Amino acid sequence: MHDTNAQVTVDNPTSQPAAEGNPHDRYFHIIQNANDAIIIFSRDGTILEINPKAQQLFGYAPHELVGQRFSILVPEDKREAQEQAWQQFIVAGQLDAVNRVFQGMFRHRDGSPLPIELSFSFESSERNGTVAAIIRDVSERHRFEAALQRHADELEHEVAARTRELAGSEERYRMLIDTAPDAILSVDTTSTITLCNKKAEMLFSYARDSLIGMPIAAVVAEDVYKVLQQRLHHGETPDPGAPIESTGKRSNGTVFPAEYTIAVVDKDGSAEATLFVRDITVRKNLERELQEYMLRLEEKVRARTYELTASQQNLKEKVAELSVLKEVNEALSSAMELDEVLHIILVGATSHHGFGFNRAFIFLVSDDGTFLEGRVAIGPSDSAEAQRIWSEIIGKNYTLSEILRSYTTKNGRVDSYVNSIIRQIKVPLDRRDHILAHVVAARESVNVRDAHMHPLVPSDMISLMNCNAFALIPLIAEDTVLGVLWADNAITNKPIDEHDIEQLRSFAVNASLAIQKSNLIKSIRSKVEELDRANRELKESRDLLVRSERLAAIGEMSARVAHGLRNPLVSIGGFARRLLKREPPDSPNRKYLQIIVDEIDRLEHILIELLDFVRPRPLQLQQVALHRLLEESLTMFATELEQRGIQVVRDLRAQEPCLEIDGEQIARVVQTLIRNAFDAMPEGGVLTLRTAGENGMIRISVADTRTEIPDDDLDKIFHPDVAGRSGSGLGLAVCNQIVSLHGGSMKARRAEPCGMVFDLYLPDTESQMTCTG
């Protein structure tokens, strides 16, 4: 408990106001508009009267408290200690309780706790005198920093509350004024200060004798003075109205932020105003800090949004690069002849849909491995020819696939200039002072930015190629250098950066495999007729190997991209979710933050599927009851199946198979097939689950009544580039991979009379084991 500083005298609280002109009227008016609860009680602790603020604070009507012990307002577990304190400070006559402020916990009528500040004043020092308790609810102070606006509303409500009439003497009212926490000034119609309390002396830095008789304009701002004049001279009602935020002036000339509540009372036609002045320096500082914090927060949101946009743009560029690689690789996979493969490589390097270089040249290692010779090239001879060719392609709006087909059917009838150049180049591989031989020996890419300054670029080669900057990428397959890819921007002179080199490296991996494949095909064709069947089987194995290596290369690159994106996505997602939680429900930023969070979740899901595909998890084999696994998978979608009106039909084998499988991964496969099935039946349908034995395998069939899948898509439904309806396109590809790791397979077929069936075959191991649990 802490100190306070005054005494007042209390008359009979039920008596009528004093005669006209009695200072009692003035103090009575102040009490009625006081911001704090006031309770008058006898020295033995019996409550005599409460003001309206006390009624509001504690929730009691006057008749419920009058006659009760003052300790009724204290929590039950603290009443004994309060009574002891009462005996010590009040009953025992230790009047040092005056001039002290006590802090503690009172209780509301409904039992809820009320943190308060309490000060006492006495009518006299006699033991039968009355005591006035000035009580302030300080819970608002405790919550102020966390809810500044709510605190301001509470302050407005507090100063707007009207208090009821209190009887009492001038001495007691003066004590109440002097112990009030706000500065109080009374002003007459001449705008002269007629009364002030101790808080006013401290706030404005004037002695009481100096303040009384001083024009009010000397201590308040002009806008407050104008409002005061309006209310004093134009018949304003006594309602104090909303607080006015302005400034006050101290005796030393300094200005401080203040909040004014002006109450006007009419006395026989003569108005008198009371100003309640509160120093709001702390609140203003907090508001300023809050505003600065909001500005910093907005800046962080803008920065994070920019980072996310840049990340999304980078992801789009990566997807575009993968799309280019996919289209070129598809063309390469269908090309058999070496010349066709070489033309596809060159078109992919120079097409504006591809990597966009002006020219491209391919040098191949001779069959005996002793020299590197120019083989084929693509590119215009000058800017005029380049403009004509590029305008034609852009004007016809060719796709990359169409450009690949158009170039590969012209049989070398175009770009004769660059082809005449490349046929002149033949470099011995033991010539280590030549840039082309160096690339083959070192097996490293080279980005030549200034050929004239490069020690390994011969001057005659610069003149022949008519180019001073170019990139050289070794074509390596199975640890063998097959040749070198040259790419330049001799027409536009656009610089070649490291990103361009990285793209060419990724492209060269599959180009090398395609060249090697065509060489192998050429070698196979030279075999005798009697080995035809063996050659076909070898070709099929080789094709599978090439495709596996190609997918592995793409997968490894995809894994690097996914790992590179995952960490920044996790960070961006965390910050976005944190910002979303802090945004109020009606904030305009909340919608955009929710979009950011949803998109990040979707990107993270795509990256997880991509990593699962390129780096499958090891199998954790255990005995699993198959029908139980299927039922658990169906249970996960029970609500959605019912909502979509989908009927589930079970046609399960009589004897439940018990298989040695990774239950979690096989469940994931079944759940993917079920989800794909009901996603394909938005208007409802029939979902059928079947199990059966077939040729030493257990077949699990998931059938639906959807629209049938086209033949072109059906043939490659489990390929990673076409599987799935949304997301990463890896759903069925990952499922097929999981089943393959179990030694099984997956097939897709049409159902009768309509719909699709997905069959999942797993090795039948049930005869060797018994399910447990």
Short mmCIF file of N, CA and C in Angstrom, two decimals, residues 642-712:
data_model
loop_
_atom_site.label_atom_id
_atom_site.label_comp_id
_atom_site.label_asym_id
_atom_site.label_seq_id
_atom_site.Cartn_x
_atom_site.Cartn_y
_atom_site.Cartn_z
N GLU A 642 -19.89 -39.98 -48.64
CA GLU A 642 -21.31 -39.77 -48.35
C GLU A 642 -21.79 -38.43 -48.90
N GLN A 643 -20.97 -37.39 -48.73
CA GLN A 643 -21.34 -36.06 -49.22
C GLN A 643 -21.48 -36.04 -50.74
N ARG A 644 -20.66 -36.81 -51.43
CA ARG A 644 -20.71 -36.80 -52.90
C ARG A 644 -21.71 -37.82 -53.45
N GLY A 645 -22.36 -38.56 -52.57
CA GLY A 645 -23.35 -39.53 -53.02
C GLY A 645 -22.73 -40.71 -53.74
N ILE A 646 -21.56 -41.15 -53.31
CA ILE A 646 -20.87 -42.26 -53.96
C ILE A 646 -21.15 -43.54 -53.18
N GLN A 647 -21.63 -44.57 -53.88
CA GLN A 647 -21.92 -45.87 -53.28
C GLN A 647 -20.66 -46.73 -53.32
N VAL A 648 -20.35 -47.37 -52.19
CA VAL A 648 -19.16 -48.23 -52.10
C VAL A 648 -19.59 -49.69 -52.16
N VAL A 649 -18.99 -50.45 -53.10
CA VAL A 649 -19.26 -51.89 -53.26
C VAL A 649 -17.98 -52.64 -52.92
N ARG A 650 -18.10 -53.64 -52.03
CA ARG A 650 -16.95 -54.46 -51.64
C ARG A 650 -17.12 -55.87 -52.22
N ASP A 651 -16.15 -56.31 -52.98
CA ASP A 651 -16.14 -57.67 -53.53
C ASP A 651 -14.80 -58.29 -53.13
N LEU A 652 -14.71 -58.70 -51.86
CA LEU A 652 -13.44 -59.12 -51.30
C LEU A 652 -13.33 -60.63 -51.25
N ARG A 653 -12.14 -61.10 -51.40
CA ARG A 653 -11.84 -62.53 -51.36
C ARG A 653 -12.35 -63.13 -50.04
N ALA A 654 -12.85 -64.33 -50.10
CA ALA A 654 -13.44 -64.96 -48.90
C ALA A 654 -12.40 -65.10 -47.79
N GLN A 655 -11.20 -65.55 -48.14
CA GLN A 655 -10.13 -65.68 -47.14
C GLN A 655 -9.25 -64.43 -47.21
N GLU A 656 -9.16 -63.73 -46.12
CA GLU A 656 -8.41 -62.47 -46.12
C GLU A 656 -6.92 -62.74 -46.31
N PRO A 657 -6.31 -62.15 -47.35
CA PRO A 657 -4.86 -62.34 -47.56
C PRO A 657 -4.06 -61.62 -46.47
N CYS A 658 -2.96 -62.25 -46.10
CA CYS A 658 -2.03 -61.64 -45.15
C CYS A 658 -0.68 -61.55 -45.83
N LEU A 659 -0.25 -60.33 -46.17
CA LEU A 659 0.92 -60.13 -47.01
C LEU A 659 2.06 -59.49 -46.23
N GLU A 660 3.27 -59.80 -46.70
CA GLU A 660 4.46 -59.16 -46.13
C GLU A 660 4.75 -57.91 -46.95
N ILE A 661 4.28 -56.78 -46.47
CA ILE A 661 4.37 -55.52 -47.22
C ILE A 661 4.66 -54.39 -46.24
N ASP A 662 4.96 -53.21 -46.82
CA ASP A 662 5.04 -51.98 -46.04
C ASP A 662 3.62 -51.41 -45.98
N GLY A 663 2.93 -51.66 -44.87
CA GLY A 663 1.53 -51.30 -44.77
C GLY A 663 1.26 -49.82 -44.98
N GLU A 664 2.13 -48.98 -44.47
CA GLU A 664 1.90 -47.53 -44.60
C GLU A 664 1.97 -47.09 -46.05
N GLN A 665 2.96 -47.60 -46.80
CA GLN A 665 3.12 -47.16 -48.19
C GLN A 665 2.03 -47.76 -49.08
N ILE A 666 1.65 -49.05 -48.86
CA ILE A 666 0.57 -49.63 -49.67
C ILE A 666 -0.75 -48.92 -49.35
N ALA A 667 -0.96 -48.55 -48.08
CA ALA A 667 -2.17 -47.79 -47.74
C ALA A 667 -2.19 -46.46 -48.49
N ARG A 668 -1.03 -45.85 -48.63
CA ARG A 668 -0.96 -44.58 -49.37
C ARG A 668 -1.36 -44.79 -50.83
N VAL A 669 -0.93 -45.94 -51.43
CA VAL A 669 -1.31 -46.23 -52.82
C VAL A 669 -2.82 -46.39 -52.93
N VAL A 670 -3.40 -47.19 -52.03
CA VAL A 670 -4.85 -47.44 -52.07
C VAL A 670 -5.62 -46.13 -51.87
N GLN A 671 -5.17 -45.30 -50.92
CA GLN A 671 -5.86 -44.03 -50.66
C GLN A 671 -5.78 -43.09 -51.86
N THR A 672 -4.64 -43.11 -52.57
CA THR A 672 -4.51 -42.29 -53.77
C THR A 672 -5.50 -42.74 -54.84
N LEU A 673 -5.64 -44.07 -55.03
CA LEU A 673 -6.57 -44.58 -56.03
C LEU A 673 -8.02 -44.25 -55.64
N ILE A 674 -8.36 -44.37 -54.35
CA ILE A 674 -9.72 -44.04 -53.91
C ILE A 674 -10.01 -42.57 -54.13
N ARG A 675 -9.04 -41.70 -53.74
CA ARG A 675 -9.26 -40.25 -53.92
C ARG A 675 -9.40 -39.90 -55.40
N ASN A 676 -8.56 -40.48 -56.26
CA ASN A 676 -8.68 -40.21 -57.70
C ASN A 676 -10.04 -40.65 -58.21
N ALA A 677 -10.55 -41.77 -57.68
CA ALA A 677 -11.83 -42.29 -58.14
C ALA A 677 -12.98 -41.34 -57.79
N PHE A 678 -13.08 -40.91 -56.50
CA PHE A 678 -14.22 -40.06 -56.19
C PHE A 678 -14.02 -38.63 -56.69
N ASP A 679 -12.77 -38.21 -56.93
CA ASP A 679 -12.56 -36.91 -57.59
C ASP A 679 -13.06 -36.94 -59.02
N ALA A 680 -13.01 -38.14 -59.65
CA ALA A 680 -13.46 -38.27 -61.03
C ALA A 680 -14.98 -38.44 -61.11
N MET A 681 -15.65 -38.53 -59.96
CA MET A 681 -17.12 -38.69 -59.95
C MET A 681 -17.76 -37.57 -59.13
N PRO A 682 -17.64 -36.31 -59.56
CA PRO A 682 -18.17 -35.20 -58.75
C PRO A 682 -19.69 -35.25 -58.59
N GLU A 683 -20.38 -35.90 -59.51
CA GLU A 683 -21.83 -35.98 -59.43
C GLU A 683 -22.31 -37.29 -58.80
N GLY A 684 -21.38 -38.07 -58.21
CA GLY A 684 -21.74 -39.33 -57.60
C GLY A 684 -21.49 -40.50 -58.54
N GLY A 685 -21.54 -41.71 -57.99
CA GLY A 685 -21.30 -42.90 -58.78
C GLY A 685 -21.10 -44.10 -57.87
N VAL A 686 -20.40 -45.11 -58.41
CA VAL A 686 -20.15 -46.34 -57.66
C VAL A 686 -18.65 -46.57 -57.59
N LEU A 687 -18.15 -46.79 -56.38
CA LEU A 687 -16.75 -47.12 -56.14
C LEU A 687 -16.70 -48.58 -55.70
N THR A 688 -15.92 -49.40 -56.42
CA THR A 688 -15.86 -50.84 -56.14
C THR A 688 -14.45 -51.23 -55.75
N LEU A 689 -14.31 -51.99 -54.65
CA LEU A 689 -13.04 -52.56 -54.20
C LEU A 689 -13.13 -54.08 -54.32
N ARG A 690 -12.14 -54.69 -55.02
CA ARG A 690 -12.11 -56.15 -55.19
C ARG A 690 -10.72 -56.66 -54.82
N THR A 691 -10.69 -57.89 -54.30
CA THR A 691 -9.43 -58.60 -54.11
C THR A 691 -9.60 -60.01 -54.66
N ALA A 692 -8.52 -60.54 -55.25
CA ALA A 692 -8.56 -61.88 -55.83
C ALA A 692 -7.13 -62.38 -56.00
N GLY A 693 -6.97 -63.70 -56.12
CA GLY A 693 -5.68 -64.30 -56.43
C GLY A 693 -5.55 -64.48 -57.93
N GLU A 694 -4.35 -64.22 -58.47
CA GLU A 694 -4.16 -64.32 -59.91
C GLU A 694 -2.70 -64.60 -60.22
N ASN A 695 -2.39 -65.82 -60.69
CA ASN A 695 -1.05 -66.23 -61.13
C ASN A 695 0.01 -65.95 -60.06
N GLY A 696 -0.27 -66.40 -58.84
CA GLY A 696 0.70 -66.23 -57.78
C GLY A 696 0.78 -64.81 -57.24
N MET A 697 -0.16 -63.95 -57.63
CA MET A 697 -0.21 -62.56 -57.16
C MET A 697 -1.57 -62.29 -56.52
N ILE A 698 -1.60 -61.35 -55.63
CA ILE A 698 -2.85 -60.85 -55.08
C ILE A 698 -3.21 -59.57 -55.84
N ARG A 699 -4.41 -59.57 -56.45
CA ARG A 699 -4.85 -58.40 -57.22
C ARG A 699 -5.84 -57.58 -56.40
N ILE A 700 -5.54 -56.29 -56.26
CA ILE A 700 -6.44 -55.33 -55.63
C ILE A 700 -6.96 -54.41 -56.72
N SER A 701 -8.28 -54.36 -56.91
CA SER A 701 -8.87 -53.55 -57.98
C SER A 701 -9.71 -52.43 -57.37
N VAL A 702 -9.49 -51.20 -57.88
CA VAL A 702 -10.28 -50.03 -57.50
C VAL A 702 -10.97 -49.53 -58.75
N ALA A 703 -12.31 -49.68 -58.82
CA ALA A 703 -13.06 -49.32 -60.01
C ALA A 703 -14.01 -48.17 -59.72
N ASP A 704 -14.26 -47.35 -60.75
CA ASP A 704 -15.19 -46.24 -60.62
C ASP A 704 -16.04 -46.16 -61.87
N THR A 705 -16.99 -45.25 -61.88
CA THR A 705 -17.87 -45.07 -63.04
C THR A 705 -17.66 -43.70 -63.67
N ARG A 706 -16.42 -43.28 -63.71
CA ARG A 706 -16.05 -41.97 -64.27
C ARG A 706 -16.07 -42.00 -65.80
N THR A 707 -15.77 -40.80 -66.38
CA THR A 707 -15.52 -40.72 -67.82
C THR A 707 -14.21 -41.41 -68.13
N GLU A 708 -14.15 -42.14 -69.21
CA GLU A 708 -12.97 -42.93 -69.53
C GLU A 708 -11.79 -42.04 -69.89
N ILE A 709 -10.58 -42.53 -69.57
CA ILE A 709 -9.35 -41.81 -69.88
C ILE A 709 -8.98 -42.06 -71.34
N PRO A 710 -8.56 -41.03 -72.11
CA PRO A 710 -8.18 -41.24 -73.52
C PRO A 710 -7.04 -42.24 -73.65
N ASP A 711 -6.99 -42.87 -74.82
CA ASP A 711 -5.96 -43.89 -75.07
C ASP A 711 -4.55 -43.34 -74.90
N ASP A 712 -4.32 -42.13 -75.42
CA ASP A 712 -2.97 -41.56 -75.35
C ASP A 712 -2.51 -41.42 -73.90
#
